[in-house]
Structures are given as C-alpha cells and as structure tokens.
C-alpha cells in the first residue's frame, strides 16, 4: 500500500468516526472500516493493476496498527467521558435529593409553626396584627427564620439537629397556660425541671399582663364607679375571660384603675398540678407576681406581706445552685435591698422614734424575725440587733449593716456544696508550698511594705498560715484593729490541710471564702468568710471573719 492508499484509508477512518453515534460500538466501527476498505480495493483493481512494491506489505501492517491504536484512543476517550457523565449525574442526583429533603423539612416545620401560631392567636383572643406585635412572637419568627435559612442544607442529614431545631422553634410559641400545662401528667418535678417550667412561663406572662391591662383603659369609668361585674359590656367580659385563661385576676389599684395580675400558685385560677413543682421554685414565681418590693425608700406592701414574700424568695436563693444566672441575680438583689430597708426602717415603718428609742412594733417585728417566722437567713442578725436595742436603745450591728453583710448571710446558709458554683468568685486551690514561699519572702521584707502589696487571696492565705504556725505578730499586722472576729473555728485550726479552696469575690465589697475539705466539714463547717477593707493608707486588711 503506497502513500496515496494510506491517506485514503485514514480519510475513510475519519469518516467512520464522524458518523459514530453518541453510544460508540467498536465492532460496528471495525465492520464499517473493513467494508469501505474492500470497496476501495475493488475500485483500485478495476482502475489499474500495478506490480506490488517491496514496501507494500510492511506499510499495510503499519496502517493496520495505526488504525487499531486510533480506535483504541477513541474508545478510551468515549468510556472515560461516559464515566465522568455518570459521576456527574450521581452528584447531581445526590444534590437534588438533599435539596428536596431540605425543602420538605422547611415546609413541614413551617406548617407546624403556623398551625400552633394560629392556635395561640385564638387562645389569646387577639387579631393577627396584635399577635405579630408581641415581642415573644417576633422572637419566635426570628428563630424560625434562622433555622430555615442558615446553612440548613449542610445539616439536613443530622436528625438529632433537626429534632432539636424543631423543638427549639416551637417552644418559642408559648403562653403562660401552655407553659404550666406542661406539668400535667408529671409528678414531683426536680428543681431543674421546675425551673424550666418557670422559664417558659416567664417568657410571656409580663407582656400579656401589660397587653390586657392596656385594653382596660377605656373601661376605667366603670372601675371608678364600682359597677357590678354583672353589668360589664360583652367586649370587656371577653377581655377578662381571655386574661383569666392565663391565670390573670382583675384587680383595682390605689387610683381606682383596672389592671391584671397573674397568680398561678395561690390565685383564683391556679390549677392543682402546680403543686407538682419543686417547692423551692416558688420564690421566682413570687417575685414575678409581686415585682419590686420597694418603692423608692419605702415598701410597696405592708411590712408583714413583704417579709412573707422574702421568706419564699429566700428558699429559692438557698436552693438554686445556678447563682451566676441573671434570674438569680435579680432575685438576690431584691432580697438584699429589701431586707436592709426593712431592718433600717422606713418612713411608713420606722425603726426608731424621733428621740432615738426603738418603736415597739419594730421590736415586735424583730422578735418574729429572730424566731424564724420569716426565714432562716436573718434570724441571727435580728436577734443580735434586738439584744443590743434592749440593752441600751442602740445597735452597732444595725448601724453598720450593709447589703454586703446580708449577701454574706445568704452564702453562709446556702444548701449547695459551697461557693464554687458562684460565678462572682475567682476560685483557686490551696497550695501550701506556695503559701510557705510567700511567708519566706515576708520574713525577708519590711512587714507593712510587704503586706501592702498583697492581693486579698494572698493576704488571706498568709493569715491562715500565720494561724497554723502561731505567728501572732503577722496575724496582728494583717487584721484591722477593730476587726470583727465572729468565729471560733480558726482557733482549732492547726494545719492548712483542712482547707481545700479559696474563693475571691470580684465585686465592690472584697471578700474571700475559705472552703473546708469534705472530710473536715462535720468538725469545722463548710466554709469561712473573711471580709477585707482598706485602711487609712488605702491598703487591704482583714476587717471581719465569720463561719
């Protein structure tokens, strides 16, 4: 086969490739090549017959080999392209499936959400515009939007995530009644379970109280005329019915105006299942119902009512280990501030007469506090004040009493394992070798200059070490001259081994709590509180110790 024949064969091969279908069949290609080759040879025979060249036979073999190689390349390319197309189709199919799953989940949760939202609208007897204006509904809408729009496609196969997301979104759609109905069918909830119920209840109750109370403004003439409720117009009765359904009672304030206040614990519409809550949770409900107990520097309620509320709140303060939460902090602040005002006296309920003598009704109140009628935390302080007033009509304890002292009393009475759960403290373990190192530095330095440089934790550590080794001069240097030592525990301490931790309070009033190791708590108690104050030079010294 000469060059001309070879070129024709290649041209035939190209034509065959051009006529290939999308799905290549190699056998068909070879058959077409052979058929066209036979036709070409027949034509060449008719036109001319030349003697075979000595290069003809090898050239044929070369052409055949080239043909086979070319077909192999074409087939390989085809197979690779088919594989890539198949993979692309698989990826596309997986992506479409994932997208369909995402769309289905979003449609499902949105349907549930809208259904529950409509149920709440009917329950509250409000229009859709009024419903959407509530902050708790806006928060719920925002949470739904977050979970249905943000990278959901990356988590669509995480069933646990989807379940948690759905529960979180639907729990935002809440009313006071729905929150407390979660108790139904359950018995004796733990404190944490009860707090979760309270949290759901607290989300909406104050906003709904304000909403329904505002609807009463137009009916104020009725409240001031003291019209019998049987004569109320139907639209007012509808408002009252909706509010009653959320445990809210219709009341009249000092100015004769209507308002609603919820009382799900002891109120007219309280349900029996409320008693399944842990009793230590009721202090939070009490504060939510009563609100601030103080009005400026006086009491909003009577002295007896206020003290009873504080007793209920005290139980929650002593039981709740989540003392770093904002909810706990609000309750604690109200408790401290109100007790201080109660004991110091107010314009309505003064402690002393104008000539400085104690009021008899104040002394009677102190006696009740000292007897434990209004809780455990203030018993000892009330008793001390009472004794001092009876002796000389004056009480240093009362004169020096601060909210800091009341807070310290809360800590001393807490039912938890101590202060370690309180986020107000910086907690460190006691390292005796480090304390000894501080003591060795002290011995090489000027006493006052060295002590002046110590932070409260190191100052207390050094004082404790001085107690164990009997260094009286160091103890005297660290204590304020008028320090109030109200404990006998330290007199028994002969080793630092009985202590496990120190906790430094980071607030306005410096204090260090010394935690007793578990095996020694029966003998020494759980902890000792050491109060620090600044001396005239502005340096910390110990001003009080109490167990």
Coordinates of C-alpha atoms in Angstrom, one line a residue:
X1 CA 0.0 0.0 0.0
X2 CA 1.6 3.3 -1.1
X3 CA 1.2 6.7 0.5
X4 CA -1.9 7.6 -1.5
X5 CA -3.7 4.4 -0.4
X6 CA -2.7 5.1 3.2
X7 CA -4.1 8.6 3.1
X8 CA -7.4 7.3 1.6
X9 CA -7.7 4.7 4.4
X10 CA -7.1 7.4 7.0
X11 CA -9.8 9.5 5.3
X12 CA -12.2 6.6 5.5
X13 CA -11.4 6.1 9.1
X14 CA -12.2 9.8 9.8
X15 CA -15.5 9.5 8.0
X16 CA -16.4 6.5 10.2
X17 CA -15.6 8.4 13.3
X18 CA -17.7 11.4 12.2
X19 CA -20.6 9.1 11.6
X20 CA -20.4 7.5 15.1
X21 CA -23.5 7.6 17.3
X22 CA -23.3 9.0 20.8
X23 CA -23.0 5.5 22.1
X24 CA -20.0 4.1 20.4
X25 CA -20.0 0.4 19.3
X26 CA -16.4 -0.6 18.4
X27 CA -17.5 -3.7 16.4
X28 CA -19.6 -1.6 14.2
X29 CA -16.7 0.8 13.5
X30 CA -14.4 -2.1 12.5
X31 CA -17.1 -3.6 10.2
X32 CA -17.6 -0.2 8.5
X33 CA -13.8 0.2 8.1
X34 CA -13.5 -3.3 6.5
X35 CA -16.5 -2.8 4.2
X36 CA -15.2 0.5 2.9
X37 CA -11.7 -0.9 2.6
X38 CA -13.0 -3.7 0.5
X39 CA -14.8 -1.3 -1.8
X40 CA -11.7 0.8 -2.2
X41 CA -9.6 -2.2 -3.1
X42 CA -12.2 -3.3 -5.7
X43 CA -12.1 0.2 -7.3
X44 CA -8.4 0.2 -7.3
X45 CA -8.3 -3.2 -9.0
X46 CA -10.6 -2.1 -11.8
X47 CA -8.7 1.1 -12.5
X48 CA -5.2 -0.3 -12.6
X49 CA -3.0 -3.3 -11.6
X50 CA 0.5 -2.4 -10.6
X51 CA 3.1 -4.9 -9.5
X52 CA 3.4 -5.0 -5.7
X53 CA 6.0 -2.8 -4.3
X54 CA 8.5 -4.2 -1.9
X55 CA 7.3 -1.7 0.7
X56 CA 3.7 -2.6 0.3
X57 CA 3.4 -5.4 2.9
X58 CA 5.1 -3.6 5.8
X59 CA 3.0 -0.5 5.0
X60 CA -0.2 -2.5 5.3
X61 CA 0.9 -3.7 8.8
X62 CA 1.8 -0.2 9.9
X63 CA -1.6 1.1 8.7
X64 CA -3.5 -1.6 10.5
X65 CA -1.6 -1.0 13.7
X66 CA -2.2 2.7 13.4
X67 CA -5.9 2.1 12.9
X68 CA -6.1 -0.2 15.9
X69 CA -4.3 2.4 18.1
X70 CA -6.5 5.2 16.9
X71 CA -9.7 3.3 17.6
X72 CA -8.4 2.3 21.0
X73 CA -7.8 6.0 21.8
X74 CA -11.3 6.8 20.6
X75 CA -12.9 4.0 22.6
X76 CA -11.0 5.0 25.7
X77 CA -12.0 8.6 25.4
X78 CA -15.6 7.6 25.0
X79 CA -15.5 5.3 28.0
X80 CA -13.9 8.0 30.2
X81 CA -16.4 10.6 29.1
X82 CA -19.3 8.1 29.8
X83 CA -17.8 7.5 33.3
X84 CA -17.5 11.2 34.0
X85 CA -21.0 11.8 32.8
X86 CA -22.3 9.1 35.1
X87 CA -20.4 10.6 38.1
X88 CA -21.8 14.0 37.3
X89 CA -25.3 12.5 37.1
X90 CA -24.8 10.8 40.5
X91 CA -23.6 14.1 42.1
X92 CA -26.5 16.0 40.6
X93 CA -28.9 13.3 41.8
X94 CA -27.5 13.5 45.4
X95 CA -27.7 17.3 45.4
X96 CA -31.2 17.2 44.1
X97 CA -32.2 14.7 46.8
X98 CA -30.6 16.8 49.5
X99 CA -32.4 19.9 48.2
X100 CA -35.7 18.1 48.2
X101 CA -35.1 16.9 51.8
X102 CA -34.3 20.4 52.9
X103 CA -37.4 21.8 51.2
X104 CA -39.6 19.1 52.7
X105 CA -38.3 19.8 56.3
X106 CA -38.8 23.5 55.9
X107 CA -42.3 23.0 54.6
X108 CA -43.1 20.6 57.5
X109 CA -41.8 22.8 60.3
X110 CA -43.3 26.0 58.8
X111 CA -46.7 24.2 58.6
X112 CA -46.5 23.1 62.3
X113 CA -45.3 26.6 63.3
X114 CA -48.1 28.4 61.5
X115 CA -50.7 26.0 62.9
X116 CA -49.5 26.5 66.5
X117 CA -49.3 30.2 66.0
X118 CA -53.0 30.3 64.9
X119 CA -54.0 28.2 67.9
X120 CA -52.3 30.8 70.2
X121 CA -54.0 33.7 68.4
X122 CA -57.4 32.1 69.1
X123 CA -56.4 31.2 72.7
X124 CA -55.4 34.8 73.4
X125 CA -58.4 36.2 71.5
X126 CA -56.3 38.7 69.5
X127 CA -56.1 39.7 65.9
X128 CA -53.2 38.6 63.7
X129 CA -51.7 42.1 63.8
X130 CA -51.9 42.2 67.6
X131 CA -50.4 38.7 67.7
X132 CA -47.5 39.7 65.5
X133 CA -46.8 42.8 67.6
X134 CA -45.9 40.7 70.7
X135 CA -42.2 40.5 71.3
X136 CA -42.3 36.8 72.1
X137 CA -43.9 36.2 68.7
X138 CA -41.2 38.3 67.0
X139 CA -38.6 36.3 68.7
X140 CA -40.3 33.1 67.6
X141 CA -40.5 34.3 64.0
X142 CA -36.8 35.2 64.1
X143 CA -35.8 31.8 65.4
X144 CA -37.9 30.0 62.7
X145 CA -36.2 32.2 60.0
X146 CA -32.8 31.4 61.4
X147 CA -33.2 27.6 61.3
X148 CA -34.9 27.5 57.9
X149 CA -32.4 29.8 56.1
X150 CA -28.9 29.4 57.6
X151 CA -26.9 26.5 56.1
X152 CA -29.6 24.0 56.7
X153 CA -28.5 22.0 53.6
X154 CA -25.3 21.1 55.5
X155 CA -27.2 19.6 58.4
X156 CA -30.3 18.0 56.7
X157 CA -29.0 14.5 57.3
X158 CA -28.4 15.2 61.1
X159 CA -31.7 14.0 62.5
X160 CA -30.8 15.0 66.1
X161 CA -30.1 18.5 65.0
X162 CA -33.4 18.8 63.1
X163 CA -35.3 17.4 66.1
X164 CA -33.7 19.9 68.4
X165 CA -34.2 22.8 66.0
X166 CA -37.9 22.0 65.7
X167 CA -38.4 21.7 69.5
X168 CA -36.5 25.0 70.0
X169 CA -38.6 26.9 67.4
X170 CA -42.0 25.5 68.6
X171 CA -41.1 26.2 72.3
X172 CA -40.9 29.9 71.4
X173 CA -44.6 29.8 70.7
X174 CA -45.7 29.9 74.3
X175 CA -48.3 31.3 76.6
X176 CA -48.5 31.1 80.4
X177 CA -51.2 28.5 80.3
X178 CA -49.3 26.3 77.8
X179 CA -46.1 26.6 80.0
X180 CA -47.9 25.3 83.1
X181 CA -49.9 22.7 81.2
X182 CA -46.5 21.0 80.6
X183 CA -46.8 19.9 84.3
X184 CA -49.9 17.8 83.6
X185 CA -49.3 14.1 83.9
X186 CA -46.0 14.5 85.8
X187 CA -45.2 14.0 89.4
X188 CA -42.8 15.7 91.8
X189 CA -40.6 17.6 89.4
X190 CA -37.0 18.3 90.4
X191 CA -35.8 21.8 90.9
X192 CA -34.2 22.0 87.5
X193 CA -37.3 20.6 85.8
X194 CA -39.4 23.1 87.7
X195 CA -37.1 26.0 86.7
X196 CA -37.5 25.0 83.1
X197 CA -41.3 25.3 83.5
X198 CA -40.9 28.7 85.2
X199 CA -38.6 29.8 82.4
X200 CA -41.3 29.0 79.8
X201 CA -44.0 30.7 81.9
X202 CA -41.9 33.8 82.5
X203 CA -41.3 34.3 78.7
X204 CA -44.7 35.7 78.1
X205 CA -46.6 36.5 81.3
X206 CA -45.5 40.0 81.9
X207 CA -46.0 41.1 78.3
X208 CA -49.5 39.6 78.2
X209 CA -50.3 41.3 81.6
X210 CA -49.4 44.6 80.1
X211 CA -51.4 44.0 76.9
X212 CA -54.6 43.0 78.6
X213 CA -54.2 45.8 81.3
X214 CA -53.9 48.4 78.5
X215 CA -57.1 47.1 77.0
X216 CA -58.9 48.1 80.2
X217 CA -58.0 51.8 80.0
X218 CA -61.2 52.5 78.0
X219 CA -63.3 50.9 80.8
X220 CA -61.8 53.0 83.6
X221 CA -65.0 54.9 84.3
X222 CA -66.6 51.5 85.2
X223 CA -63.9 50.7 87.8
X224 CA -64.2 54.1 89.4
X225 CA -68.0 53.9 89.6
X226 CA -67.6 50.4 91.1
X227 CA -70.1 49.0 88.6
X228 CA -71.1 45.4 89.4
X229 CA -69.3 43.0 87.1
X230 CA -72.6 41.5 86.0
X231 CA -73.2 44.8 84.2
X232 CA -69.9 44.8 82.3
X233 CA -70.3 45.1 78.5
X234 CA -69.7 41.9 76.5
X235 CA -66.4 43.1 75.0
X236 CA -65.0 43.8 78.5
X237 CA -66.1 40.3 79.6
X238 CA -64.3 38.8 76.5
X239 CA -61.1 40.5 77.6
X240 CA -61.5 39.3 81.2
X241 CA -62.2 35.8 80.0
X242 CA -59.0 35.7 77.9
X243 CA -56.9 37.1 80.7
X244 CA -58.4 34.7 83.3
X245 CA -57.5 31.8 81.0
X246 CA -53.8 32.9 81.5
X247 CA -54.2 32.8 85.4
X248 CA -54.7 36.6 85.5
X249 CA -57.0 38.2 88.0
X250 CA -58.8 41.5 87.5
X251 CA -57.7 44.0 90.2
X252 CA -58.1 47.7 91.0
X253 CA -55.1 49.8 92.1
X254 CA -54.9 52.7 94.6
X255 CA -56.1 55.1 91.9
X256 CA -59.1 53.1 91.1
X257 CA -57.9 51.8 87.8
X258 CA -58.3 48.2 86.5
X259 CA -55.3 46.0 85.9
X260 CA -54.5 42.3 85.5
X261 CA -52.0 40.3 87.6
X262 CA -51.2 36.6 87.2
X263 CA -51.0 34.4 90.2
X264 CA -50.8 30.8 89.1
X265 CA -49.6 29.5 92.5
X266 CA -52.3 30.7 95.0
X267 CA -54.6 32.6 92.8
X268 CA -58.2 32.1 91.9
X269 CA -57.4 30.2 88.7
X270 CA -54.5 28.1 90.0
X271 CA -54.5 24.5 88.8
X272 CA -53.9 21.5 91.1
X273 CA -50.9 20.3 89.1
X274 CA -48.9 23.4 90.2
X275 CA -48.2 21.5 93.4
X276 CA -46.1 19.1 91.4
X277 CA -43.4 21.8 91.0
X278 CA -40.5 21.7 93.4
X279 CA -41.4 23.9 96.4
X280 CA -38.0 25.7 96.2
X281 CA -39.0 27.2 92.8
X282 CA -41.9 29.3 94.2
X283 CA -39.6 32.2 95.1
X284 CA -39.2 33.0 91.5
X285 CA -42.9 32.9 90.9
X286 CA -43.4 35.1 94.0
X287 CA -41.0 37.8 92.6
X288 CA -42.7 37.7 89.2
X289 CA -46.1 38.2 90.8
X290 CA -45.1 40.9 93.4
X291 CA -42.4 42.7 91.3
X292 CA -40.2 45.2 93.1
X293 CA -40.9 45.1 96.8
X294 CA -39.6 48.7 97.3
X295 CA -41.0 51.9 96.1
X296 CA -38.1 54.5 96.4
X297 CA -37.0 54.1 100.0
X298 CA -40.3 52.7 101.3
X299 CA -42.2 49.4 101.0
X300 CA -44.8 48.8 98.3
X301 CA -46.6 46.3 100.5
X302 CA -47.1 46.1 104.3
X303 CA -44.1 45.1 106.4
X304 CA -45.7 41.7 107.1
X305 CA -46.5 41.0 103.5
X306 CA -43.0 42.0 102.4
X307 CA -41.4 39.7 105.0
X308 CA -43.5 36.8 103.9
X309 CA -42.5 37.3 100.3
X310 CA -38.9 37.5 101.3
X311 CA -39.2 34.2 103.1
X312 CA -40.5 32.5 99.9
X313 CA -37.7 34.1 97.9
X314 CA -35.1 33.0 100.4
X315 CA -35.9 29.4 99.8
X316 CA -35.1 29.7 96.1
X317 CA -31.9 31.6 96.8
X318 CA -30.7 28.9 99.1
X319 CA -31.6 26.0 96.8
X320 CA -30.6 27.3 93.4
X321 CA -27.0 26.3 92.5
X322 CA -27.2 28.4 89.3
X323 CA -26.2 31.5 91.2
X324 CA -24.4 33.0 88.3
X325 CA -27.6 33.4 86.2
X326 CA -29.3 36.8 85.6
X327 CA -32.6 35.4 87.0
X328 CA -30.9 34.5 90.3
X329 CA -29.1 37.9 90.5
X330 CA -32.3 39.8 90.1
X331 CA -33.9 37.8 93.0
X332 CA -30.8 38.2 95.1
X333 CA -30.6 42.0 94.7
X334 CA -34.3 42.3 95.6
X335 CA -33.8 40.2 98.7
X336 CA -30.7 42.0 99.9
X337 CA -32.0 45.5 99.3
X338 CA -35.5 44.9 100.8
X339 CA -34.2 43.3 104.0
X340 CA -31.8 46.2 104.5
X341 CA -34.7 48.7 104.2
X342 CA -36.9 46.5 106.5
X343 CA -34.3 46.4 109.3
X344 CA -33.1 50.0 108.9
X345 CA -36.7 51.2 108.9
X346 CA -38.7 53.4 106.5
X347 CA -40.9 56.4 106.7
X348 CA -44.0 54.2 107.0
X349 CA -42.4 51.7 109.2
X350 CA -39.6 53.5 111.2
X351 CA -37.3 51.5 113.4
X352 CA -36.7 54.4 115.9
X353 CA -38.8 57.2 117.3
X354 CA -37.7 60.8 116.9
X355 CA -35.9 60.7 120.3
X356 CA -33.9 57.7 119.2
X357 CA -35.8 54.9 121.0
X358 CA -36.9 51.8 119.2
X359 CA -40.6 51.6 118.2
X360 CA -42.4 48.8 120.0
X361 CA -44.0 47.5 116.8
X362 CA -40.5 47.4 115.3
X363 CA -39.2 45.4 118.3
X364 CA -42.1 43.0 117.9
X365 CA -41.2 42.6 114.2
X366 CA -37.6 41.9 115.1
X367 CA -38.7 39.3 117.6
X368 CA -40.6 37.5 114.9
X369 CA -37.6 37.6 112.6
X370 CA -35.4 36.3 115.4
X371 CA -37.8 33.4 116.0
X372 CA -37.6 32.3 112.4
X373 CA -41.1 33.3 111.3
X374 CA -39.7 35.0 108.2
X375 CA -36.9 32.6 107.3
X376 CA -33.5 31.4 108.5
X377 CA -31.0 33.8 106.9
X378 CA -31.8 36.9 109.0
X379 CA -32.5 35.1 112.4
X380 CA -29.1 35.6 113.9
X381 CA -28.7 39.2 112.8
X382 CA -32.2 40.2 114.0
X383 CA -31.5 38.5 117.4
X384 CA -28.3 40.5 117.8
X385 CA -30.0 43.8 116.9
X386 CA -32.8 43.0 119.3
X387 CA -30.5 42.3 122.2
X388 CA -28.4 45.4 121.6
X389 CA -31.5 47.6 121.4
X390 CA -32.9 46.2 124.6
X391 CA -29.6 46.8 126.4
X392 CA -29.0 50.5 125.5
X393 CA -31.5 51.6 122.8
X394 CA -28.8 51.4 120.3
X395 CA -27.4 48.7 117.9
X396 CA -24.0 48.9 116.3
X397 CA -25.0 45.9 114.3
X398 CA -27.9 47.7 112.8
X399 CA -26.0 50.9 112.2
X400 CA -23.2 49.1 110.3
X401 CA -25.4 46.7 108.4
X402 CA -25.0 46.7 104.6
X403 CA -26.3 44.7 101.7
X404 CA -22.9 43.0 101.6
X405 CA -23.5 41.6 105.1
X406 CA -26.9 40.2 104.0
X407 CA -25.4 38.6 101.0
X408 CA -22.7 37.0 103.2
X409 CA -25.5 35.6 105.3
X410 CA -27.1 34.0 102.2
X411 CA -23.8 32.4 101.3
X412 CA -23.5 31.0 104.9
X413 CA -26.9 29.4 104.7
X414 CA -26.8 28.1 101.2
X415 CA -27.8 24.4 100.8
X416 CA -25.3 23.8 98.0
X417 CA -21.8 22.5 98.4
X418 CA -20.5 26.0 98.9
X419 CA -19.5 28.9 96.8
X420 CA -17.7 27.0 94.0
X421 CA -20.8 27.4 91.7
X422 CA -21.0 31.1 92.2
X423 CA -19.6 32.9 89.2
X424 CA -18.9 36.0 91.3
X425 CA -15.8 34.2 92.8
X426 CA -12.4 33.5 91.4
X427 CA -11.6 30.0 92.7
X428 CA -8.1 28.7 93.5
X429 CA -6.9 25.6 95.2
X430 CA -4.8 26.0 98.3
X431 CA -1.1 25.3 97.7
X432 CA 0.7 25.1 101.0
X433 CA 4.2 25.2 99.3
X434 CA 3.3 28.4 97.5
X435 CA 2.0 29.9 100.8
X436 CA 5.2 29.0 102.6
X437 CA 7.1 30.7 99.8
X438 CA 5.1 33.9 100.4
X439 CA 5.8 33.6 104.1
X440 CA 9.6 33.2 103.5
X441 CA 9.5 36.4 101.3
X442 CA 7.6 38.2 104.1
X443 CA 10.3 37.3 106.7
X444 CA 13.0 38.9 104.4
X445 CA 11.0 42.1 103.9
X446 CA 9.6 45.0 105.8
X447 CA 6.3 43.8 107.3
X448 CA 4.0 46.7 106.3
X449 CA 5.5 47.3 102.9
X450 CA 5.3 43.6 102.0
X451 CA 1.7 43.2 103.2
X452 CA 0.6 46.3 101.5
X453 CA 1.5 44.8 98.1
X454 CA -0.6 41.6 98.6
X455 CA -3.9 41.0 96.9
X456 CA -6.8 39.7 99.0
X457 CA -6.3 36.0 98.2
X458 CA -2.6 36.1 99.2
X459 CA -3.3 38.2 102.2
X460 CA -5.9 35.6 103.5
X461 CA -3.5 32.7 102.7
X462 CA -0.8 34.3 104.7
X463 CA -3.2 35.0 107.6
X464 CA -4.3 31.3 107.6
X465 CA -0.7 30.1 107.6
X466 CA 0.1 32.5 110.5
X467 CA -2.7 30.9 112.5
X468 CA -1.4 27.4 111.9
X469 CA 2.2 28.2 113.0
X470 CA 1.3 30.7 115.8
X471 CA 2.9 33.8 114.3
X472 CA 1.0 36.4 116.4
X473 CA 2.8 39.5 115.0
X474 CA 1.9 38.6 111.4
X475 CA -1.7 38.0 112.4
X476 CA -1.9 41.4 114.1
X477 CA -0.4 43.1 111.1
X478 CA -3.0 41.6 108.7
X479 CA -6.0 42.3 110.9
X480 CA -7.7 45.7 111.2
X481 CA -7.5 46.9 114.9
X482 CA -11.3 46.8 115.1
X483 CA -11.8 43.6 113.1
X484 CA -14.9 41.7 114.0
X485 CA -14.0 38.0 114.6
X486 CA -17.2 36.1 114.8
X487 CA -15.9 32.5 114.7
X488 CA -14.2 30.0 116.9
X489 CA -13.3 27.6 114.0
X490 CA -9.9 29.2 113.3
X491 CA -8.9 28.8 116.9
X492 CA -8.9 25.0 116.3
X493 CA -7.0 25.1 113.1
X494 CA -3.5 23.6 113.3
X495 CA -2.9 22.8 109.7
X496 CA -3.8 24.0 106.2
X497 CA -4.8 20.5 105.3
X498 CA -8.4 21.1 106.5
X499 CA -8.9 23.8 103.7
X500 CA -9.3 22.9 100.0
X501 CA -10.0 26.1 98.2
X502 CA -10.1 29.9 98.3
X503 CA -12.7 32.0 96.5
X504 CA -12.2 35.7 96.0
X505 CA -15.3 37.8 95.4
X506 CA -14.8 40.2 92.4
X507 CA -17.4 42.7 93.4
X508 CA -17.5 46.0 95.2
X509 CA -17.0 44.5 98.6
X510 CA -13.8 42.4 98.9
X511 CA -14.3 39.0 100.4
X512 CA -12.5 35.7 100.4
X513 CA -14.4 32.4 101.2
X514 CA -12.3 29.6 102.6
X515 CA -13.7 26.2 101.7
X516 CA -13.2 23.4 104.2
X517 CA -12.2 20.0 102.8
X518 CA -15.1 17.4 102.7
X519 CA -13.7 15.1 105.4
X520 CA -13.4 18.0 107.9
X521 CA -16.8 19.7 107.3
X522 CA -18.5 17.9 110.2
X523 CA -16.0 19.4 112.6
X524 CA -15.3 22.8 111.1
X525 CA -18.4 23.5 108.9
X526 CA -18.3 24.1 105.1
X527 CA -16.6 27.4 104.8
X528 CA -15.4 30.6 106.5
X529 CA -15.9 34.1 105.1
X530 CA -13.2 36.7 105.5
X531 CA -14.1 40.3 104.8
X532 CA -11.5 42.8 103.7
X533 CA -11.5 46.6 103.9
X534 CA -9.0 49.3 103.1
X535 CA -7.2 51.0 105.9
X536 CA -6.4 54.8 106.1
X537 CA -3.5 54.3 103.7
X538 CA -5.7 52.6 101.2
X539 CA -4.3 49.0 101.7
X540 CA -6.3 45.9 102.3
X541 CA -6.6 44.4 105.7
X542 CA -8.9 41.8 107.2
X543 CA -11.9 43.5 108.9
X544 CA -14.2 40.6 109.7
X545 CA -14.3 36.8 109.9
X546 CA -17.5 34.6 110.1
X547 CA -18.2 31.0 109.7

